[in-house]
């Protein structure tokens, strides 16, 4: 089992939170010319799940991919440069927030077509089997993605071929402005639905990084040992609007009270309290960590803003249209 100190998990979550809050702060400047989907509030899933992976393992993600990219070891400067459309970005500035790809850290793709990276991740896992590699692939998906046909085909195929894949479903209850209860009949839990395809399927607290880490570790070990796929549903909550930097409770698709209840269960604050209670860190220690991370974020923003845009002649590169 991969072993990561709790303090490191805390550090990784704070780093993601600070980056996303910085993006929210700077987005109104209109220099990032791509849509952004922030996952403030959901950091524990990305960090806990990726901490169970080895660097050679793979991950694929969705439109809400910043946390997954960073948790998988992605380069912060390259990510911000990508959001700013600069040539130093991880996709040369041509992908933006929703198309982060970085093969050097096994982050094989984020795609905003809902559900589309599920079969891609299953294909990646199939490829590792054919090449006799022992790498595991995590497929990050939202609750909304389980309503796409490809989800059902891909999970079935993964089960049939006993592929080394872990489906990590971040159930934040919403698909844009539609809550689960207007999209699905009552009493139909996503992990129960997935279990119907014949794979291990479990539900966990997505705001508790220790839970996410422990459950993903079991699934990753099983996959690596040839035991096939696992589906993990983690309930969590996004604090900000579906797309963009703002809060949007006034729109009316969720209540202020629900939002406040989840905010009170902040995955970072609760881990901080645990670290302090268990004597695994001091307040001074954590303040120092946070100050260092804030500096790192500022430096990455400065790097992104100072980087050049891609030259027009690069526009035709990486096109696969016939
Ligand atoms: C095939 C497809 N249908 C619809 C959309 C519009 N869309 C973008 S994000 C999104 C919601 C997806 O919800 P979920 O998978 O739960 O992820 P979350 O946004 O909650 O992280 C939708 C419907 C899309 N991008 N692709």
mmCIF file of C-alpha atoms and ligand atoms in Angstrom:
data_model
loop_
_atom_site.group_PDB
_atom_site.id
_atom_site.type_symbol
_atom_site.label_atom_id
_atom_site.label_comp_id
_atom_site.label_asym_id
_atom_site.label_seq_id
_atom_site.Cartn_x
_atom_site.Cartn_y
_atom_site.Cartn_z
ATOM 1 C CA UNK A 1 0.000 0.000 0.000
ATOM 2 C CA UNK A 2 1.361 3.405 -0.948
ATOM 3 C CA UNK A 3 2.158 5.310 2.206
ATOM 4 C CA UNK A 4 1.733 9.051 2.395
ATOM 5 C CA UNK A 5 1.863 11.154 5.546
ATOM 6 C CA UNK A 6 -1.345 12.904 6.456
ATOM 7 C CA UNK A 7 0.540 16.163 6.556
ATOM 8 C CA UNK A 8 1.427 15.713 2.879
ATOM 9 C CA UNK A 9 -2.175 15.088 1.980
ATOM 10 C CA UNK A 10 -3.056 18.307 3.791
ATOM 11 C CA UNK A 11 -0.362 20.197 1.931
ATOM 12 C CA UNK A 12 -1.590 18.883 -1.423
ATOM 13 C CA UNK A 13 -5.176 19.893 -0.686
ATOM 14 C CA UNK A 14 -4.217 23.376 0.469
ATOM 15 C CA UNK A 15 -2.113 23.837 -2.651
ATOM 16 C CA UNK A 16 -5.074 23.018 -4.872
ATOM 17 C CA UNK A 17 -7.404 25.265 -2.851
ATOM 18 C CA UNK A 18 -5.001 28.201 -3.088
ATOM 19 C CA UNK A 19 -4.526 27.723 -6.825
ATOM 20 C CA UNK A 20 -8.252 27.591 -7.480
ATOM 21 C CA UNK A 21 -8.980 30.569 -5.298
ATOM 22 C CA UNK A 22 -6.281 32.469 -7.153
ATOM 23 C CA UNK A 23 -7.887 31.498 -10.469
ATOM 24 C CA UNK A 24 -11.246 32.748 -9.157
ATOM 25 C CA UNK A 25 -9.644 36.028 -8.105
ATOM 26 C CA UNK A 26 -7.878 36.603 -11.423
ATOM 27 C CA UNK A 27 -10.494 35.274 -13.826
ATOM 28 C CA UNK A 28 -12.444 38.568 -14.010
ATOM 29 C CA UNK A 29 -9.322 40.186 -15.505
ATOM 30 C CA UNK A 30 -10.344 38.271 -18.648
ATOM 31 C CA UNK A 31 -6.848 37.153 -19.441
ATOM 32 C CA UNK A 32 -7.759 33.500 -19.050
ATOM 33 C CA UNK A 33 -9.895 33.090 -22.150
ATOM 34 C CA UNK A 34 -11.195 29.592 -21.438
ATOM 35 C CA UNK A 35 -14.103 28.411 -19.283
ATOM 36 C CA UNK A 36 -13.017 27.298 -15.797
ATOM 37 C CA UNK A 37 -14.733 24.706 -13.628
ATOM 38 C CA UNK A 38 -13.450 24.978 -10.076
ATOM 39 C CA UNK A 39 -13.575 22.119 -7.602
ATOM 40 C CA UNK A 40 -13.185 24.140 -4.414
ATOM 41 C CA UNK A 41 -14.670 21.902 -1.698
ATOM 42 C CA UNK A 42 -13.881 18.668 -3.563
ATOM 43 C CA UNK A 43 -10.110 18.558 -3.008
ATOM 44 C CA UNK A 44 -10.095 15.427 -0.846
ATOM 45 C CA UNK A 45 -11.196 13.152 -3.680
ATOM 46 C CA UNK A 46 -8.465 14.218 -6.094
ATOM 47 C CA UNK A 47 -5.732 14.179 -3.476
ATOM 48 C CA UNK A 48 -6.770 10.987 -1.683
ATOM 49 C CA UNK A 49 -7.242 9.028 -4.903
ATOM 50 C CA UNK A 50 -4.033 10.146 -6.624
ATOM 51 C CA UNK A 51 -1.984 9.553 -3.471
ATOM 52 C CA UNK A 52 -2.786 5.860 -3.887
ATOM 53 C CA UNK A 53 -1.136 5.838 -7.326
ATOM 54 C CA UNK A 54 2.487 5.396 -8.306
ATOM 55 C CA UNK A 55 3.958 8.047 -10.636
ATOM 56 C CA UNK A 56 3.839 5.554 -13.564
ATOM 57 C CA UNK A 57 0.108 4.990 -13.123
ATOM 58 C CA UNK A 58 -2.400 6.851 -15.258
ATOM 59 C CA UNK A 59 -5.345 9.164 -14.733
ATOM 60 C CA UNK A 60 -7.948 10.685 -17.023
ATOM 61 C CA UNK A 61 -10.339 13.431 -16.057
ATOM 62 C CA UNK A 62 -13.173 15.749 -16.985
ATOM 63 C CA UNK A 63 -13.956 19.439 -17.496
ATOM 64 C CA UNK A 64 -13.307 19.879 -13.725
ATOM 65 C CA UNK A 65 -9.718 18.732 -13.870
ATOM 66 C CA UNK A 66 -7.359 21.188 -12.138
ATOM 67 C CA UNK A 67 -7.321 19.259 -8.871
ATOM 68 C CA UNK A 68 -6.855 15.913 -10.612
ATOM 69 C CA UNK A 69 -3.976 17.252 -12.690
ATOM 70 C CA UNK A 70 -2.147 18.756 -9.728
ATOM 71 C CA UNK A 71 -2.807 15.747 -7.493
ATOM 72 C CA UNK A 72 -1.343 13.449 -10.174
ATOM 73 C CA UNK A 73 1.878 15.442 -10.045
ATOM 74 C CA UNK A 74 1.100 17.962 -12.763
ATOM 75 C CA UNK A 75 3.241 21.049 -13.129
ATOM 76 C CA UNK A 76 1.573 24.103 -11.601
ATOM 77 C CA UNK A 77 3.342 26.582 -13.864
ATOM 78 C CA UNK A 78 2.397 24.581 -16.952
ATOM 79 C CA UNK A 79 -1.212 24.372 -15.777
ATOM 80 C CA UNK A 80 -1.594 28.094 -15.216
ATOM 81 C CA UNK A 81 0.197 28.889 -18.459
ATOM 82 C CA UNK A 82 -2.301 26.594 -20.180
ATOM 83 C CA UNK A 83 -5.210 28.529 -18.675
ATOM 84 C CA UNK A 84 -3.610 31.728 -19.921
ATOM 85 C CA UNK A 85 -3.261 30.224 -23.417
ATOM 86 C CA UNK A 86 0.530 30.464 -23.377
ATOM 87 C CA UNK A 87 2.971 28.322 -25.275
ATOM 88 C CA UNK A 88 4.544 27.156 -22.003
ATOM 89 C CA UNK A 89 1.251 25.495 -21.029
ATOM 90 C CA UNK A 90 1.024 21.732 -20.720
ATOM 91 C CA UNK A 91 -0.800 21.634 -24.085
ATOM 92 C CA UNK A 92 1.131 24.471 -25.635
ATOM 93 C CA UNK A 93 -1.606 26.915 -24.715
ATOM 94 C CA UNK A 94 -4.115 25.444 -27.162
ATOM 95 C CA UNK A 95 -6.177 23.368 -24.772
ATOM 96 C CA UNK A 96 -7.121 25.603 -21.886
ATOM 97 C CA UNK A 97 -8.557 24.524 -18.579
ATOM 98 C CA UNK A 98 -10.691 21.686 -19.939
ATOM 99 C CA UNK A 99 -7.990 19.914 -21.957
ATOM 100 C CA UNK A 100 -5.119 19.410 -19.570
ATOM 101 C CA UNK A 101 -2.812 16.633 -20.750
ATOM 102 C CA UNK A 102 0.648 15.814 -19.463
ATOM 103 C CA UNK A 103 2.076 12.459 -20.430
ATOM 104 C CA UNK A 104 5.175 13.053 -18.303
ATOM 105 C CA UNK A 105 3.075 12.546 -15.164
ATOM 106 C CA UNK A 106 0.649 9.973 -16.572
ATOM 107 C CA UNK A 107 -2.166 12.476 -16.895
ATOM 108 C CA UNK A 108 -3.490 11.290 -20.205
ATOM 109 C CA UNK A 109 -6.313 13.634 -20.736
ATOM 110 C CA UNK A 110 -9.115 15.808 -19.537
ATOM 111 C CA UNK A 111 -11.997 16.175 -21.976
ATOM 112 C CA UNK A 112 -15.140 18.281 -21.411
ATOM 113 C CA UNK A 113 -17.516 16.052 -23.392
ATOM 114 C CA UNK A 114 -19.236 14.504 -20.387
ATOM 115 C CA UNK A 115 -18.399 10.816 -20.043
ATOM 116 C CA UNK A 116 -15.940 10.798 -22.929
ATOM 117 C CA UNK A 117 -12.855 10.026 -20.909
ATOM 118 C CA UNK A 118 -14.462 6.950 -19.360
ATOM 119 C CA UNK A 119 -13.903 4.754 -22.441
ATOM 120 C CA UNK A 120 -10.576 6.487 -23.042
ATOM 121 C CA UNK A 121 -9.420 5.478 -19.548
ATOM 122 C CA UNK A 122 -10.702 1.950 -20.075
ATOM 123 C CA UNK A 123 -8.768 1.857 -23.349
ATOM 124 C CA UNK A 124 -5.646 3.036 -21.545
ATOM 125 C CA UNK A 125 -6.058 0.225 -19.023
ATOM 126 C CA UNK A 126 -6.621 -2.288 -21.840
ATOM 127 C CA UNK A 127 -3.391 -1.039 -23.426
ATOM 128 C CA UNK A 128 -1.426 -1.648 -20.249
ATOM 129 C CA UNK A 129 -2.667 -5.248 -20.203
ATOM 130 C CA UNK A 130 -1.714 -5.791 -23.851
ATOM 131 C CA UNK A 131 1.745 -4.371 -23.162
ATOM 132 C CA UNK A 132 2.008 -6.488 -20.000
ATOM 133 C CA UNK A 133 2.596 -3.398 -17.854
ATOM 134 C CA UNK A 134 1.447 -3.265 -14.262
ATOM 135 C CA UNK A 135 0.125 0.261 -14.275
ATOM 136 C CA UNK A 136 -3.271 1.175 -12.869
ATOM 137 C CA UNK A 137 -5.574 3.759 -14.433
ATOM 138 C CA UNK A 138 -7.927 5.997 -12.500
ATOM 139 C CA UNK A 139 -10.920 7.373 -14.345
ATOM 140 C CA UNK A 140 -12.324 10.468 -12.641
ATOM 141 C CA UNK A 141 -15.965 11.106 -13.449
ATOM 142 C CA UNK A 142 -18.874 13.102 -12.106
ATOM 143 C CA UNK A 143 -22.310 11.828 -11.122
ATOM 144 C CA UNK A 144 -23.671 13.340 -14.348
ATOM 145 C CA UNK A 145 -21.321 11.208 -16.432
ATOM 146 C CA UNK A 146 -22.956 8.029 -15.171
ATOM 147 C CA UNK A 147 -26.010 9.096 -17.195
ATOM 148 C CA UNK A 148 -24.105 8.783 -20.470
ATOM 149 C CA UNK A 149 -24.338 5.563 -22.481
ATOM 150 C CA UNK A 150 -20.568 5.245 -22.755
ATOM 151 C CA UNK A 151 -20.320 4.880 -18.992
ATOM 152 C CA UNK A 152 -22.333 1.667 -19.100
ATOM 153 C CA UNK A 153 -20.501 0.232 -22.097
ATOM 154 C CA UNK A 154 -17.097 1.092 -20.713
ATOM 155 C CA UNK A 155 -17.685 -0.301 -17.221
ATOM 156 C CA UNK A 156 -19.070 -3.506 -18.704
ATOM 157 C CA UNK A 157 -16.004 -3.891 -20.926
ATOM 158 C CA UNK A 158 -13.651 -3.219 -18.002
ATOM 159 C CA UNK A 159 -15.355 -5.945 -15.989
ATOM 160 C CA UNK A 160 -15.339 -8.426 -18.874
ATOM 161 C CA UNK A 161 -11.608 -7.942 -19.447
ATOM 162 C CA UNK A 162 -10.734 -7.594 -15.731
ATOM 163 C CA UNK A 163 -8.948 -4.352 -16.499
ATOM 164 C CA UNK A 164 -6.765 -2.578 -13.922
ATOM 165 C CA UNK A 165 -8.963 0.469 -13.670
ATOM 166 C CA UNK A 166 -10.495 2.334 -10.741
ATOM 167 C CA UNK A 167 -13.547 4.447 -11.489
ATOM 168 C CA UNK A 168 -13.595 7.369 -9.062
ATOM 169 C CA UNK A 169 -16.993 9.026 -9.188
ATOM 170 C CA UNK A 170 -17.167 12.440 -7.529
ATOM 171 C CA UNK A 171 -20.811 12.698 -6.664
ATOM 172 C CA UNK A 172 -21.316 16.408 -6.003
ATOM 173 C CA UNK A 173 -25.055 15.926 -6.635
ATOM 174 C CA UNK A 174 -25.268 18.336 -9.557
ATOM 175 C CA UNK A 175 -25.033 18.247 -13.309
ATOM 176 C CA UNK A 176 -24.792 21.970 -14.055
ATOM 177 C CA UNK A 177 -28.042 23.237 -12.412
ATOM 178 C CA UNK A 178 -29.844 19.900 -12.154
ATOM 179 C CA UNK A 179 -29.719 18.056 -8.859
ATOM 180 C CA UNK A 180 -29.682 14.273 -8.795
ATOM 181 C CA UNK A 181 -33.288 14.105 -7.618
ATOM 182 C CA UNK A 182 -34.606 15.679 -10.834
ATOM 183 C CA UNK A 183 -32.395 13.432 -12.968
ATOM 184 C CA UNK A 184 -32.733 10.049 -11.370
ATOM 185 C CA UNK A 185 -35.407 8.126 -9.488
ATOM 186 C CA UNK A 186 -35.124 8.071 -5.700
ATOM 187 C CA UNK A 187 -33.210 5.285 -3.940
ATOM 188 C CA UNK A 188 -30.952 4.612 -6.903
ATOM 189 C CA UNK A 189 -27.455 5.024 -5.572
ATOM 190 C CA UNK A 190 -24.759 5.355 -8.187
ATOM 191 C CA UNK A 191 -22.455 2.755 -6.641
ATOM 192 C CA UNK A 192 -25.351 0.293 -6.481
ATOM 193 C CA UNK A 193 -26.069 0.935 -10.155
ATOM 194 C CA UNK A 194 -22.410 0.299 -10.987
ATOM 195 C CA UNK A 195 -22.389 -2.874 -8.894
ATOM 196 C CA UNK A 196 -24.993 -4.223 -11.267
ATOM 197 C CA UNK A 197 -22.227 -4.642 -13.831
ATOM 198 C CA UNK A 198 -20.494 -7.138 -11.589
ATOM 199 C CA UNK A 199 -17.629 -5.199 -10.095
ATOM 200 C CA UNK A 200 -16.732 -4.207 -6.555
ATOM 201 C CA UNK A 201 -18.468 -0.946 -5.890
ATOM 202 C CA UNK A 202 -18.365 1.136 -2.736
ATOM 203 C CA UNK A 203 -19.530 4.441 -1.286
ATOM 204 C CA UNK A 204 -17.277 6.688 0.783
ATOM 205 C CA UNK A 205 -17.110 10.141 2.347
ATOM 206 C CA UNK A 206 -15.522 12.301 -0.332
ATOM 207 C CA UNK A 207 -14.763 15.052 2.163
ATOM 208 C CA UNK A 208 -12.498 12.813 4.216
ATOM 209 C CA UNK A 209 -9.145 12.436 2.501
ATOM 210 C CA UNK A 210 -8.143 9.539 4.753
ATOM 211 C CA UNK A 211 -11.223 7.578 3.689
ATOM 212 C CA UNK A 212 -10.661 8.340 0.004
ATOM 213 C CA UNK A 213 -7.000 7.379 0.251
ATOM 214 C CA UNK A 214 -7.665 4.114 2.102
ATOM 215 C CA UNK A 215 -10.468 2.988 -0.216
ATOM 216 C CA UNK A 216 -8.546 3.866 -3.359
ATOM 217 C CA UNK A 217 -5.469 2.067 -2.071
ATOM 218 C CA UNK A 218 -7.417 -1.156 -1.727
ATOM 219 C CA UNK A 219 -8.833 -0.765 -5.235
ATOM 220 C CA UNK A 220 -5.445 0.086 -6.757
ATOM 221 C CA UNK A 221 -3.727 -2.863 -5.092
ATOM 222 C CA UNK A 222 -6.434 -5.194 -6.278
ATOM 223 C CA UNK A 223 -6.195 -3.853 -9.821
ATOM 224 C CA UNK A 224 -2.412 -4.167 -9.846
ATOM 225 C CA UNK A 225 -2.650 -7.758 -8.672
ATOM 226 C CA UNK A 226 -4.907 -8.639 -11.599
ATOM 227 C CA UNK A 227 -8.144 -8.452 -9.645
ATOM 228 C CA UNK A 228 -9.923 -6.196 -12.106
ATOM 229 C CA UNK A 229 -11.807 -2.933 -11.801
ATOM 230 C CA UNK A 230 -13.444 -1.212 -8.828
ATOM 231 C CA UNK A 231 -16.017 1.555 -8.744
ATOM 232 C CA UNK A 232 -15.797 4.113 -5.934
ATOM 233 C CA UNK A 233 -18.483 6.718 -5.337
ATOM 234 C CA UNK A 234 -17.434 9.621 -3.140
ATOM 235 C CA UNK A 235 -20.027 12.125 -2.023
ATOM 236 C CA UNK A 236 -18.721 15.667 -1.922
ATOM 237 C CA UNK A 237 -19.814 19.196 -2.844
ATOM 238 C CA UNK A 238 -18.700 22.011 -5.111
ATOM 239 C CA UNK A 239 -18.829 25.397 -3.461
ATOM 240 C CA UNK A 240 -18.743 27.670 -6.482
ATOM 241 C CA UNK A 241 -20.823 27.867 -9.639
ATOM 242 C CA UNK A 242 -20.675 25.068 -12.204
ATOM 243 C CA UNK A 243 -18.551 27.102 -14.590
ATOM 244 C CA UNK A 244 -16.832 30.302 -13.575
ATOM 245 C CA UNK A 245 -15.398 31.940 -10.491
ATOM 246 C CA UNK A 246 -18.535 33.005 -8.603
ATOM 247 C CA UNK A 247 -20.883 31.660 -5.983
ATOM 248 C CA UNK A 248 -24.344 30.989 -7.393
ATOM 249 C CA UNK A 249 -26.746 30.048 -4.630
ATOM 250 C CA UNK A 250 -29.065 32.902 -5.677
ATOM 251 C CA UNK A 251 -29.859 31.022 -8.912
ATOM 252 C CA UNK A 252 -32.127 28.748 -6.896
ATOM 253 C CA UNK A 253 -31.062 25.226 -7.781
ATOM 254 C CA UNK A 254 -29.656 24.677 -4.284
ATOM 255 C CA UNK A 255 -30.405 26.215 -0.945
ATOM 256 C CA UNK A 256 -28.129 28.436 1.078
ATOM 257 C CA UNK A 257 -28.649 26.100 4.002
ATOM 258 C CA UNK A 258 -27.453 23.040 2.052
ATOM 259 C CA UNK A 259 -24.420 25.000 0.887
ATOM 260 C CA UNK A 260 -23.564 26.128 4.427
ATOM 261 C CA UNK A 261 -23.907 22.588 5.768
ATOM 262 C CA UNK A 262 -21.381 21.295 3.258
ATOM 263 C CA UNK A 263 -19.097 24.259 3.747
ATOM 264 C CA UNK A 264 -19.007 23.463 7.450
ATOM 265 C CA UNK A 265 -17.649 20.067 6.423
ATOM 266 C CA UNK A 266 -14.686 21.572 4.588
ATOM 267 C CA UNK A 267 -12.243 18.725 3.858
ATOM 268 C CA UNK A 268 -9.257 20.960 4.541
ATOM 269 C CA UNK A 269 -10.427 22.464 7.834
ATOM 270 C CA UNK A 270 -11.373 19.069 9.221
ATOM 271 C CA UNK A 271 -8.020 17.554 8.308
ATOM 272 C CA UNK A 272 -6.243 20.515 9.849
ATOM 273 C CA UNK A 273 -8.099 19.961 13.115
ATOM 274 C CA UNK A 274 -7.182 16.272 13.054
ATOM 275 C CA UNK A 275 -3.512 17.000 12.411
ATOM 276 C CA UNK A 276 -3.386 19.430 15.312
ATOM 277 C CA UNK A 277 -5.337 17.153 17.673
ATOM 278 C CA UNK A 278 -3.108 14.170 16.919
ATOM 279 C CA UNK A 279 0.009 16.257 17.350
ATOM 280 C CA UNK A 280 1.133 15.554 13.778
ATOM 281 C CA UNK A 281 1.600 19.242 13.050
ATOM 282 C CA UNK A 282 1.647 22.549 14.868
ATOM 283 C CA UNK A 283 -0.279 25.650 13.880
ATOM 284 C CA UNK A 284 3.024 27.372 13.209
ATOM 285 C CA UNK A 285 4.124 24.522 10.965
ATOM 286 C CA UNK A 286 0.902 24.722 8.945
ATOM 287 C CA UNK A 287 1.080 28.509 8.690
ATOM 288 C CA UNK A 288 4.562 28.113 7.244
ATOM 289 C CA UNK A 289 3.334 25.536 4.724
ATOM 290 C CA UNK A 290 0.514 27.805 3.628
ATOM 291 C CA UNK A 291 2.765 30.820 3.221
ATOM 292 C CA UNK A 292 5.184 28.797 1.089
ATOM 293 C CA UNK A 293 2.367 27.517 -1.118
ATOM 294 C CA UNK A 294 0.930 30.998 -1.585
ATOM 295 C CA UNK A 295 4.338 32.139 -2.829
ATOM 296 C CA UNK A 296 4.522 29.207 -5.211
ATOM 297 C CA UNK A 297 1.118 30.115 -6.651
ATOM 298 C CA UNK A 298 2.119 33.761 -7.139
ATOM 299 C CA UNK A 299 5.291 32.689 -8.928
ATOM 300 C CA UNK A 300 3.309 30.364 -11.210
ATOM 301 C CA UNK A 301 0.882 33.158 -12.129
ATOM 302 C CA UNK A 302 3.802 35.477 -12.889
ATOM 303 C CA UNK A 303 5.371 32.755 -15.048
ATOM 304 C CA UNK A 304 2.127 32.235 -16.959
ATOM 305 C CA UNK A 305 1.523 35.921 -17.561
ATOM 306 C CA UNK A 306 5.104 36.489 -18.705
ATOM 307 C CA UNK A 307 5.052 33.560 -21.149
ATOM 308 C CA UNK A 308 4.456 34.161 -24.875
ATOM 309 C CA UNK A 309 1.381 33.081 -26.823
ATOM 310 C CA UNK A 310 1.883 30.287 -29.370
ATOM 311 C CA UNK A 311 2.945 31.435 -32.831
ATOM 312 C CA UNK A 312 0.125 31.311 -35.425
ATOM 313 C CA UNK A 313 1.981 28.688 -37.485
ATOM 314 C CA UNK A 314 1.568 26.222 -34.599
ATOM 315 C CA UNK A 315 -2.214 26.307 -35.128
ATOM 316 C CA UNK A 316 -2.156 23.427 -37.596
ATOM 317 C CA UNK A 317 -0.155 21.126 -35.304
ATOM 318 C CA UNK A 318 -1.815 18.240 -33.466
ATOM 319 C CA UNK A 319 -4.893 18.219 -35.691
ATOM 320 C CA UNK A 320 -6.250 14.787 -36.506
ATOM 321 C CA UNK A 321 -9.157 15.754 -38.762
ATOM 322 C CA UNK A 322 -8.973 13.859 -42.103
HETATM 323 C C1 LIG B 1 -22.045 14.971 -23.792
HETATM 324 C C2 LIG B 1 -22.232 16.267 -23.057
HETATM 325 N N1 LIG B 1 -23.456 16.628 -22.651
HETATM 326 C C3 LIG B 1 -23.632 17.790 -21.977
HETATM 327 C C4 LIG B 1 -22.566 18.621 -21.736
HETATM 328 C C5 LIG B 1 -22.751 19.911 -20.933
HETATM 329 N N2 LIG B 1 -22.179 19.717 -19.606
HETATM 330 C C6 LIG B 1 -20.967 20.177 -19.296
HETATM 331 S S1 LIG B 1 -20.527 19.789 -17.736
HETATM 332 C C7 LIG B 1 -21.992 19.047 -17.442
HETATM 333 C C8 LIG B 1 -22.318 18.482 -16.077
HETATM 334 C C9 LIG B 1 -21.596 17.250 -15.768
HETATM 335 O O1 LIG B 1 -21.901 16.875 -14.456
HETATM 336 P P1 LIG B 1 -20.977 15.890 -13.681
HETATM 337 O O2 LIG B 1 -20.521 14.799 -14.594
HETATM 338 O O3 LIG B 1 -21.706 15.463 -12.463
HETATM 339 O O4 LIG B 1 -19.703 16.735 -13.308
HETATM 340 P P2 LIG B 1 -19.592 18.041 -12.395
HETATM 341 O O5 LIG B 1 -19.797 19.225 -13.306
HETATM 342 O O6 LIG B 1 -20.625 17.944 -11.330
HETATM 343 O O7 LIG B 1 -18.211 18.013 -11.865
HETATM 344 C C10 LIG B 1 -22.796 19.076 -18.568
HETATM 345 C C11 LIG B 1 -24.153 18.484 -18.647
HETATM 346 C C12 LIG B 1 -21.300 18.222 -22.205
HETATM 347 N N3 LIG B 1 -20.207 18.950 -21.986
HETATM 348 N N4 LIG B 1 -21.152 17.029 -22.834
#
